[in-house]
PDB file of C-alpha atoms in Angstrom:
ATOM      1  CA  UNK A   1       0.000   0.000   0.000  1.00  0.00           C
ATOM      2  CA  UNK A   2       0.983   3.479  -0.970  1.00  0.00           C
ATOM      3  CA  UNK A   3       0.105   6.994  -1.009  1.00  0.00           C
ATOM      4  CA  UNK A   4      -1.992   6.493  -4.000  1.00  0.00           C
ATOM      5  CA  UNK A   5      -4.285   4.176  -1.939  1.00  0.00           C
ATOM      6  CA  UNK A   6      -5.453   7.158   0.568  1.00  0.00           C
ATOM      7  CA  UNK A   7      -7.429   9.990  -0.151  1.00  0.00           C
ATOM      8  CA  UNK A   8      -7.254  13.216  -0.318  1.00  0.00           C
ATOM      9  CA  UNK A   9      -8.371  13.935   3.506  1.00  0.00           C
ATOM     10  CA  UNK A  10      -5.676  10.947   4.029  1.00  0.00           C
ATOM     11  CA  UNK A  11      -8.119   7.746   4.390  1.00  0.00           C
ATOM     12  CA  UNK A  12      -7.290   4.506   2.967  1.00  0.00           C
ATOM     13  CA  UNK A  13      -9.523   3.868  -0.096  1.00  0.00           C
ATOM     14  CA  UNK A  14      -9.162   0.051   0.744  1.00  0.00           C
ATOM     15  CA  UNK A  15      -7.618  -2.182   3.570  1.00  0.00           C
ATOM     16  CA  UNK A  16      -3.781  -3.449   3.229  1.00  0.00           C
ATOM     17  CA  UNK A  17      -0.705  -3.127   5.013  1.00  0.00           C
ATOM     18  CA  UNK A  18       1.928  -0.409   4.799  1.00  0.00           C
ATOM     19  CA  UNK A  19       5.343   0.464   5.752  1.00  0.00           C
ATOM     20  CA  UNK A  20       5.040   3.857   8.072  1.00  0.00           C
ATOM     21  CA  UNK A  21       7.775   5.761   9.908  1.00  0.00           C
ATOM     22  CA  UNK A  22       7.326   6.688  12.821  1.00  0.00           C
ATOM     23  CA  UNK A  23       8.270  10.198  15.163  1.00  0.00           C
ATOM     24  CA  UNK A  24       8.261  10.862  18.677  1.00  0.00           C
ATOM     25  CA  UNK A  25       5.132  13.395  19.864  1.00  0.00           C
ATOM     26  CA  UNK A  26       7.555  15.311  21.767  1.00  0.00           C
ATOM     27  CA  UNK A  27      10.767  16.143  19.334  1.00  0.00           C
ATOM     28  CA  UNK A  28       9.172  15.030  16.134  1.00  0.00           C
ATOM     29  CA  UNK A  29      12.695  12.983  16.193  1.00  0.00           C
ATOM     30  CA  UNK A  30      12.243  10.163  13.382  1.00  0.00           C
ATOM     31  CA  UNK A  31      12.091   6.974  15.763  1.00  0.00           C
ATOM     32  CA  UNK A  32      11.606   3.941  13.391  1.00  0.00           C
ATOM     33  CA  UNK A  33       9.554   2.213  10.946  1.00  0.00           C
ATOM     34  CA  UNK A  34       6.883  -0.418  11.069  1.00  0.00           C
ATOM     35  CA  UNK A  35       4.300  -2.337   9.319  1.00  0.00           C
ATOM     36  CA  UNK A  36       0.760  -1.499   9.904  1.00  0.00           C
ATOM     37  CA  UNK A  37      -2.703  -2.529   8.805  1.00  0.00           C
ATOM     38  CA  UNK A  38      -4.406   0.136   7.465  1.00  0.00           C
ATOM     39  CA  UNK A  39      -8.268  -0.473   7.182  1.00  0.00           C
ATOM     40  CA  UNK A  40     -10.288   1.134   4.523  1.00  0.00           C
ATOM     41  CA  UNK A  41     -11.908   4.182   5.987  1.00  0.00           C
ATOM     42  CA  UNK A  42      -9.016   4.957   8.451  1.00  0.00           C
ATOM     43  CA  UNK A  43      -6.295   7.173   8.505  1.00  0.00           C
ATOM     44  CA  UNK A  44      -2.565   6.294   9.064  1.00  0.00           C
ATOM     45  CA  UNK A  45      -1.747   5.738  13.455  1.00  0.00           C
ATOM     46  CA  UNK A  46      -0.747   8.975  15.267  1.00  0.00           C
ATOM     47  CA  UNK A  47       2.661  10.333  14.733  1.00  0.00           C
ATOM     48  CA  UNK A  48       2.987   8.143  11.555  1.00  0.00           C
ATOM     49  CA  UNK A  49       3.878   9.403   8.049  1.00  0.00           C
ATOM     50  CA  UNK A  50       4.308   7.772   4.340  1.00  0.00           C
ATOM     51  CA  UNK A  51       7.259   9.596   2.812  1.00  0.00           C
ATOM     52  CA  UNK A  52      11.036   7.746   3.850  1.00  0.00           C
ATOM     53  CA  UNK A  53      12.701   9.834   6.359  1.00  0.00           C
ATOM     54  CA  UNK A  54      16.180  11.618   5.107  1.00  0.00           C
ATOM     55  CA  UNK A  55      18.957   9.244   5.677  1.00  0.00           C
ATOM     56  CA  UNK A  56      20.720   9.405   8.788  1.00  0.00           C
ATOM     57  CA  UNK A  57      23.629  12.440   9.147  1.00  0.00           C
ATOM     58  CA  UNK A  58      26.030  12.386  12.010  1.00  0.00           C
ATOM     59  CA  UNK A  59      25.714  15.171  14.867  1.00  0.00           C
ATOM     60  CA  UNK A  60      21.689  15.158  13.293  1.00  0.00           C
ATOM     61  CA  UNK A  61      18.662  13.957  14.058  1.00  0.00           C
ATOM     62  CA  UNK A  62      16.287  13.417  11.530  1.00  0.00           C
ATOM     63  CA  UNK A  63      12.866  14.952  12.433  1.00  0.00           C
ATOM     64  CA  UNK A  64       9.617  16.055  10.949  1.00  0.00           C
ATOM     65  CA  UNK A  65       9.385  19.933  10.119  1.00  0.00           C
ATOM     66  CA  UNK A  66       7.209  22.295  12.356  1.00  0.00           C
ATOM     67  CA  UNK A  67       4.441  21.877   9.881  1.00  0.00           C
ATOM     68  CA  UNK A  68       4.325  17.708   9.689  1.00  0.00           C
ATOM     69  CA  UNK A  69       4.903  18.041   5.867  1.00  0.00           C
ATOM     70  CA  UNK A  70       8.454  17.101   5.253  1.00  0.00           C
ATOM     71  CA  UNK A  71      11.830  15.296   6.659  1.00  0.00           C
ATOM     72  CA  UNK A  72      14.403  18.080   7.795  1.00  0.00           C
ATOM     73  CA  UNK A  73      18.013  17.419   9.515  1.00  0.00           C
ATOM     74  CA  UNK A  74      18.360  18.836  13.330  1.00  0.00           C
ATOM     75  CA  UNK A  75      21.208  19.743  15.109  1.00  0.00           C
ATOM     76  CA  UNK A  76      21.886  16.700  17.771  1.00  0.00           C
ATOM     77  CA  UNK A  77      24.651  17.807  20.831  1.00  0.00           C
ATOM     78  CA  UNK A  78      22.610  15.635  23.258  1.00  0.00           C
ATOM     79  CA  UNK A  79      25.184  14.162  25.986  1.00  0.00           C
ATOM     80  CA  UNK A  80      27.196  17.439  25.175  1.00  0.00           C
ATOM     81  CA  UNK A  81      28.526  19.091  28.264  1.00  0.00           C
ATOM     82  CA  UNK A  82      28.731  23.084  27.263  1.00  0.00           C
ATOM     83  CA  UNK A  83      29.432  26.036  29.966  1.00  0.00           C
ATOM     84  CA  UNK A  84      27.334  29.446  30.649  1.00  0.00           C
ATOM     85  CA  UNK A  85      29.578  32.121  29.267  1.00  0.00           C
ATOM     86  CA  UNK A  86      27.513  34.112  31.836  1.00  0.00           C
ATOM     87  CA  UNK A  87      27.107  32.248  35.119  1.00  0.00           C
ATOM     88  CA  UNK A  88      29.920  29.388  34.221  1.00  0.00           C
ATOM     89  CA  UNK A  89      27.718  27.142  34.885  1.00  0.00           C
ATOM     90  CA  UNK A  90      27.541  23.453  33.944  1.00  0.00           C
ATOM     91  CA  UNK A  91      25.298  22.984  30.999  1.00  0.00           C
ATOM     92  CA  UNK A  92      24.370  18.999  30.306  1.00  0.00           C
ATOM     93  CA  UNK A  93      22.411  19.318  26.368  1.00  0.00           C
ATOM     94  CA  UNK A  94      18.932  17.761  27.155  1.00  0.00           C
ATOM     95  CA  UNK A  95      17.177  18.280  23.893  1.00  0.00           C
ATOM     96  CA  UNK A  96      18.003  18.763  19.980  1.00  0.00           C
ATOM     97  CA  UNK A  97      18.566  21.616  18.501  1.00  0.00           C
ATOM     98  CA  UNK A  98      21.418  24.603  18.166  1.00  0.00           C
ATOM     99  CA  UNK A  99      23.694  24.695  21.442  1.00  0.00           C
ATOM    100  CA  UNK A 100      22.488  27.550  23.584  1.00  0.00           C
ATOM    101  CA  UNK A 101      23.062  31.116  23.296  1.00  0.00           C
ATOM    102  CA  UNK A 102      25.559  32.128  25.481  1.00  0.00           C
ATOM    103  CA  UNK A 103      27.474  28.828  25.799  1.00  0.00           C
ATOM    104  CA  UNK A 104      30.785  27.369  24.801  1.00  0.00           C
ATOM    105  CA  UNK A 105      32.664  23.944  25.057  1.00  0.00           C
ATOM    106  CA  UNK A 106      35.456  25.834  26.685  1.00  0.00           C
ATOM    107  CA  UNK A 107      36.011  24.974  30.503  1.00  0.00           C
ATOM    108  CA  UNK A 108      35.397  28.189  32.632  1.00  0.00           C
ATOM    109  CA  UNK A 109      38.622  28.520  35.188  1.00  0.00           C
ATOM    110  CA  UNK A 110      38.425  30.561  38.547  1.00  0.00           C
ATOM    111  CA  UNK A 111      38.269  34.531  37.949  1.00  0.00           C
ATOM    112  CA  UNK A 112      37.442  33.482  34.399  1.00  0.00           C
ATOM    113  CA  UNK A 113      35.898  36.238  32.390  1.00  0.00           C
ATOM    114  CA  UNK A 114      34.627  35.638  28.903  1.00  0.00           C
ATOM    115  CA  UNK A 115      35.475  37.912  26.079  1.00  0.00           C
ATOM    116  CA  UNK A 116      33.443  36.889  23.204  1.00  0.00           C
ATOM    117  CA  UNK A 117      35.860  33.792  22.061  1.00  0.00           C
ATOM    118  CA  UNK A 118      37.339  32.592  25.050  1.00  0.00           C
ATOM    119  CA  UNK A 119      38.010  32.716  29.010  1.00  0.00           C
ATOM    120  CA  UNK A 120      40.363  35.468  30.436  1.00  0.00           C
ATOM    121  CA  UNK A 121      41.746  36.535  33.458  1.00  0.00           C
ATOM    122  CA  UNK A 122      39.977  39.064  35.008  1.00  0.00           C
ATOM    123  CA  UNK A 123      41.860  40.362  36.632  1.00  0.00           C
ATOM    124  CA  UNK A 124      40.165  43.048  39.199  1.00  0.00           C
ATOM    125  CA  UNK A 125      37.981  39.947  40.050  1.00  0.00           C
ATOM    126  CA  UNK A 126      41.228  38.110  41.146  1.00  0.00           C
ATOM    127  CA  UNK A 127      42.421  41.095  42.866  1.00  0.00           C
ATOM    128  CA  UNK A 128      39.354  41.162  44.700  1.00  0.00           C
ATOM    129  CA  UNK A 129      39.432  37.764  46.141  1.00  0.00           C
ATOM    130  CA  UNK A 130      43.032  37.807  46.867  1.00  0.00           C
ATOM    131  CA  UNK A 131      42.362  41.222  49.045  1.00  0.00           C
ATOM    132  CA  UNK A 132      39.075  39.450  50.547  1.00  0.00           C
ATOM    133  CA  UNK A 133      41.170  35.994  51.589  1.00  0.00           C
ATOM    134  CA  UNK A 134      43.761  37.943  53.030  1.00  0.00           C
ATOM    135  CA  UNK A 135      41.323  40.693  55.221  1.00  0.00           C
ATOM    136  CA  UNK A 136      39.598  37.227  56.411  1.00  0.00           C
ATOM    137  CA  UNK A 137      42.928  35.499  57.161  1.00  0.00           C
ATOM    138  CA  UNK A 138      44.264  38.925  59.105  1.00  0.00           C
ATOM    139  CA  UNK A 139      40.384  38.707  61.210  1.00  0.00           C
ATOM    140  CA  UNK A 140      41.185  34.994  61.968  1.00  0.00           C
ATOM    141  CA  UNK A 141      44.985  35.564  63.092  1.00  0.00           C
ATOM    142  CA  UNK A 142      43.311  38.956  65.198  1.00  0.00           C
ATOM    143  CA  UNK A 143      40.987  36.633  66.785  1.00  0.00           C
ATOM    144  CA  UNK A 144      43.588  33.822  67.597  1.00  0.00           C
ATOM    145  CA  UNK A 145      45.712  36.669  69.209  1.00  0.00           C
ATOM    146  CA  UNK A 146      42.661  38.430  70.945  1.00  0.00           C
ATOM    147  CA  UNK A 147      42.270  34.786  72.821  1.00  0.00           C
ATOM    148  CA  UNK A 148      45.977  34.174  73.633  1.00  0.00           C
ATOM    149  CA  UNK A 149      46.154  37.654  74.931  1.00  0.00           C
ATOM    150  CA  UNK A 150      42.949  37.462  76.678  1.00  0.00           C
ATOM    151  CA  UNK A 151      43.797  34.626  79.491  1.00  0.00           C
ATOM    152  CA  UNK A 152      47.154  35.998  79.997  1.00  0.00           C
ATOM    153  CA  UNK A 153      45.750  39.355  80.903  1.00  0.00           C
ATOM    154  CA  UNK A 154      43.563  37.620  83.186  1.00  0.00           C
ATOM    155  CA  UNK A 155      46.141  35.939  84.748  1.00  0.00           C
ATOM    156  CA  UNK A 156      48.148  39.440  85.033  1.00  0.00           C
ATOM    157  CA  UNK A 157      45.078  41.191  86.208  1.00  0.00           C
ATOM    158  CA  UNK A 158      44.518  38.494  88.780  1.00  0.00           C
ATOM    159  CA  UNK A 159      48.582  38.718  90.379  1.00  0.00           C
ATOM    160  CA  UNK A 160      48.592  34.810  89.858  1.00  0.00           C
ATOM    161  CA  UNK A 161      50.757  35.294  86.260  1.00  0.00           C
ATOM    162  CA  UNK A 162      53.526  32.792  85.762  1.00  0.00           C
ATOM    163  CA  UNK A 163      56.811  34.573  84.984  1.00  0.00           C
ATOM    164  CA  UNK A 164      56.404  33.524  81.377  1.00  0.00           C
ATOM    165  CA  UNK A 165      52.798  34.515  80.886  1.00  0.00           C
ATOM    166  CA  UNK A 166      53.725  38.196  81.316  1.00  0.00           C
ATOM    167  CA  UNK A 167      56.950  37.483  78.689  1.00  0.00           C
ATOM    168  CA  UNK A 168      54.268  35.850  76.458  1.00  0.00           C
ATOM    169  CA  UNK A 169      51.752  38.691  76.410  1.00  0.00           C
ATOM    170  CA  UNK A 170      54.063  41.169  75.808  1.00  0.00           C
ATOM    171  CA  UNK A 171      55.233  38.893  72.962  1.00  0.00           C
ATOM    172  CA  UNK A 172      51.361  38.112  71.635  1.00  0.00           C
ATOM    173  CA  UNK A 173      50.779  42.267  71.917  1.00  0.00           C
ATOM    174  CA  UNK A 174      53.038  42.997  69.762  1.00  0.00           C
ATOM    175  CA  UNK A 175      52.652  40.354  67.056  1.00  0.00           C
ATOM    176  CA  UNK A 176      49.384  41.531  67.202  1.00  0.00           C
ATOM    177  CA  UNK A 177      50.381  45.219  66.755  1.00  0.00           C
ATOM    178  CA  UNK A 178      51.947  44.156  63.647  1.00  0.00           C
ATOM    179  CA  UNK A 179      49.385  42.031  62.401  1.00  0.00           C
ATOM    180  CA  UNK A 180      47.061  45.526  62.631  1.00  0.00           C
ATOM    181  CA  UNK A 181      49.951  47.290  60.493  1.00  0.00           C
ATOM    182  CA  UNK A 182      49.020  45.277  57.519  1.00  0.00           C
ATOM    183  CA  UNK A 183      47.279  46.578  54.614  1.00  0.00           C
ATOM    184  CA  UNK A 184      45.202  44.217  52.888  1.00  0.00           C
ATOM    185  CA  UNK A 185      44.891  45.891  50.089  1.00  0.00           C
ATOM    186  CA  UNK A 186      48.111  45.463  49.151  1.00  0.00           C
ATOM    187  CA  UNK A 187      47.416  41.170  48.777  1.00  0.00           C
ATOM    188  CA  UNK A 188      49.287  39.625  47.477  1.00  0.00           C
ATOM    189  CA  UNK A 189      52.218  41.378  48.817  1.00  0.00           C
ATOM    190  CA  UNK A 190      51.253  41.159  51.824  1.00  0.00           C
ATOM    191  CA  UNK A 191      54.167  40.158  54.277  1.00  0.00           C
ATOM    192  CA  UNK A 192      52.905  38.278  57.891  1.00  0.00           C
ATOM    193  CA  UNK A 193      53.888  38.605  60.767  1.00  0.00           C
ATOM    194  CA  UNK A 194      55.454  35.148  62.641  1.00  0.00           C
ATOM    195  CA  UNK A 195      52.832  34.215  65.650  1.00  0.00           C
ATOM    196  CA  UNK A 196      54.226  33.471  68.752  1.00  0.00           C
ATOM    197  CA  UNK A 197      55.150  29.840  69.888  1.00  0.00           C
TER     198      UNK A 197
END
């Protein structure tokens, strides 16, 4: 059975069997062919069509156009991994169809800034984060200080100091006076002090 034995309206004009291939409802992807019994009076099964599909292209699927009338060729990157060249982001290619705007097969890198072909330093973003890890590093060294100096002090204030424990605070007060000297905003060259044993 061929074309020639539906009408116009596509019903078969009399019963017999014929060779349809067959799409998926959601991507109109061409998804094989079968043999089906087409009784006079019906129409072909859902998603089914007449015409032999374009032969198979590599990096394409074959699909049915928008309009159901014809076989075109669509661009396949499913399994693709591709990278926002806005967020960096991960991108794993779900469906068919053009890669997505803003996205390229180039692996983002930290502080990487995308310039229209490729990943770049960026350099004030670097700078940034080397100025922010060092101001949190100085805060963490303060605090460690702050507690070291804290007990001794105690101990001072209390007249119950051991010998050393007044050495020691004098040594912890001025590491941290130096440690307050430093200008984080000068990261990376940013020279720290030794802490006290």
């Amino acid at each position: 059975m061929t074309i020639e034995f539906f009408d116009k309206d596509g019903y078969a004009i009399e019963s017999g069997i014929v060779t349809v291939y067959n799409i998926s409802s959601e991507t109109r992807e061409y998804i094989g062919k079968t043999e089906e019994f087409i009784t006079v009076g019906t129409g072909l099964p859902a998603h089914a069509y007449l015409d032999e599909p374009l032969k198979a292209k590599n990096g394409f699927a074959v699909c049915r156009t928008k309009d159901f009338d014809s076989w075109e060729y669509v661009a396949d990157h499913r399994g693709e991994t591709r990278y926002s060249t806005i967020t960096k982001h991960e991108i794993m290619i779900k469906e068919l169809g053009e890669y997505p705007q803003d996205s390229t097969n180039l692996i983002p890198f930290e502080f990487g800034k995308w310039n229209g072909t490729t990943w770049i330093v960026d350099e004030s973003e670097k700078s940034a984060a080397t100025i922010q890890s060092a101001a949190l590093k100085k805060a963490e060294l303060k605090s460690i200080a702050d507690s070291e100096i804290s007990w001794r002090q105690d101990a001072v204030d209390g007249g119950y100091a051991e010998p050393e424990e007044i050495v020691d605070i004098a040594t912890w007060k001025k590491y941290r006076v130096l440690l307050m000297r430093i200008d984080t905003s000068k990261a990376p060259n940013v020279e720290w002090p030794v802490a006290p044993e």
